[in-house]
Amino acid sequence: ADDVSIQVVGDTVTIQGELKVEYDEQANYLLRERPVGRFMRTLRLPDPVDSAKVEASLKDGVLTLHIPKAEESRPKTIKVNVK
């Protein structure tokens, strides 16, 4: 199984974990190319994010993150009252 943790701080996301080797004792492998071991990747996002609303899922080996922008970084339209 894959052990993955995600940390979100400001506009930075850090993903780290460990890929473990899973061998099928019945199979006869000629060549097996899959990275194993510990990994870490840090990504800088263009805007600050709302870390309380970050969601992550791992399905079939694909990690999907939903990272909404922080409210203060979203454009705000202000109506001008003409007198």
Short mmCIF file of C-alpha atoms in Angstrom, two decimals:
data_model
loop_
_atom_site.label_atom_id
_atom_site.label_comp_id
_atom_site.label_asym_id
_atom_site.label_seq_id
_atom_site.Cartn_x
_atom_site.Cartn_y
_atom_site.Cartn_z
CA ALA A 1 0.00 0.00 0.00
CA ASP A 2 1.04 3.59 -0.52
CA ASP A 3 1.49 5.83 2.53
CA VAL A 4 0.87 9.47 1.58
CA SER A 5 0.60 12.68 3.62
CA ILE A 6 -0.20 16.17 2.39
CA GLN A 7 0.64 19.47 4.07
CA VAL A 8 -0.74 22.83 2.90
CA VAL A 9 0.78 26.10 4.13
CA GLY A 10 -0.13 29.40 2.44
CA ASP A 11 0.55 28.87 -1.26
CA THR A 12 2.69 25.73 -0.85
CA VAL A 13 1.61 22.07 -0.98
CA THR A 14 3.97 19.32 0.15
CA ILE A 15 3.21 15.70 -0.70
CA GLN A 16 5.31 12.98 0.88
CA GLY A 17 5.07 9.28 1.37
CA GLU A 18 6.50 5.88 0.69
CA LEU A 19 5.89 3.43 -2.13
CA LYS A 20 6.26 -0.13 -0.93
CA VAL A 21 7.17 -3.16 -3.01
CA GLU A 22 4.37 -5.66 -3.54
CA TYR A 23 5.48 -8.91 -5.15
CA ASP A 24 3.29 -11.71 -6.34
CA GLU A 25 5.11 -14.85 -5.26
CA GLN A 26 3.45 -16.85 -8.06
CA ALA A 27 4.56 -14.51 -10.88
CA ASN A 28 7.81 -14.86 -12.81
CA TYR A 29 9.03 -11.31 -13.42
CA LEU A 30 11.58 -10.73 -16.18
CA LEU A 31 11.68 -6.98 -15.55
CA ARG A 32 9.77 -4.88 -13.09
CA GLU A 33 10.11 -1.09 -13.33
CA ARG A 34 8.26 0.68 -10.60
CA PRO A 35 9.83 3.27 -8.34
CA VAL A 36 9.86 2.32 -4.67
CA GLY A 37 10.94 4.08 -1.50
CA ARG A 38 10.33 7.44 0.11
CA PHE A 39 9.37 10.50 -1.92
CA MET A 40 8.63 14.18 -1.31
CA ARG A 41 7.40 16.86 -3.71
CA THR A 42 6.72 20.52 -2.90
CA LEU A 43 4.56 22.58 -5.24
CA ARG A 44 4.12 26.31 -5.12
CA LEU A 45 0.65 27.48 -6.12
CA PRO A 46 -0.05 30.82 -7.83
CA ASP A 47 -2.42 31.98 -5.05
CA PRO A 48 -2.95 31.34 -1.32
CA VAL A 49 -5.40 28.51 -0.66
CA ASP A 50 -8.08 27.73 1.91
CA SER A 51 -6.29 24.89 3.73
CA ALA A 52 -9.42 24.01 5.74
CA LYS A 53 -11.23 23.02 2.53
CA VAL A 54 -8.50 20.96 0.82
CA GLU A 55 -9.68 17.47 -0.16
CA ALA A 56 -7.58 14.53 -1.36
CA SER A 57 -8.35 11.08 -2.72
CA LEU A 58 -6.21 8.18 -3.91
CA LYS A 59 -7.77 5.77 -6.39
CA ASP A 60 -6.01 3.23 -8.61
CA GLY A 61 -2.64 4.84 -7.87
CA VAL A 62 -3.78 8.36 -8.86
CA LEU A 63 -3.70 11.10 -6.22
CA THR A 64 -6.29 13.83 -6.80
CA LEU A 65 -6.29 17.08 -4.82
CA HIS A 66 -9.07 19.67 -4.74
CA ILE A 67 -7.51 22.92 -3.49
CA PRO A 68 -9.82 25.97 -3.40
CA LYS A 69 -8.40 29.49 -3.41
CA ALA A 70 -8.55 31.48 -0.20
CA GLU A 71 -11.43 33.96 -0.14
CA GLU A 72 -9.16 37.01 0.10
CA SER A 73 -7.31 35.98 -3.06
CA ARG A 74 -10.46 35.80 -5.17
CA PRO A 75 -11.38 38.91 -7.12
CA LYS A 76 -14.14 40.94 -5.51
CA THR A 77 -16.43 43.17 -7.54
CA ILE A 78 -17.48 46.37 -5.83
CA LYS A 79 -20.52 48.23 -7.10
CA VAL A 80 -19.99 51.96 -7.49
CA ASN A 81 -22.98 54.16 -6.70
CA VAL A 82 -23.06 57.11 -9.08
CA LYS A 83 -24.64 60.27 -7.58
#
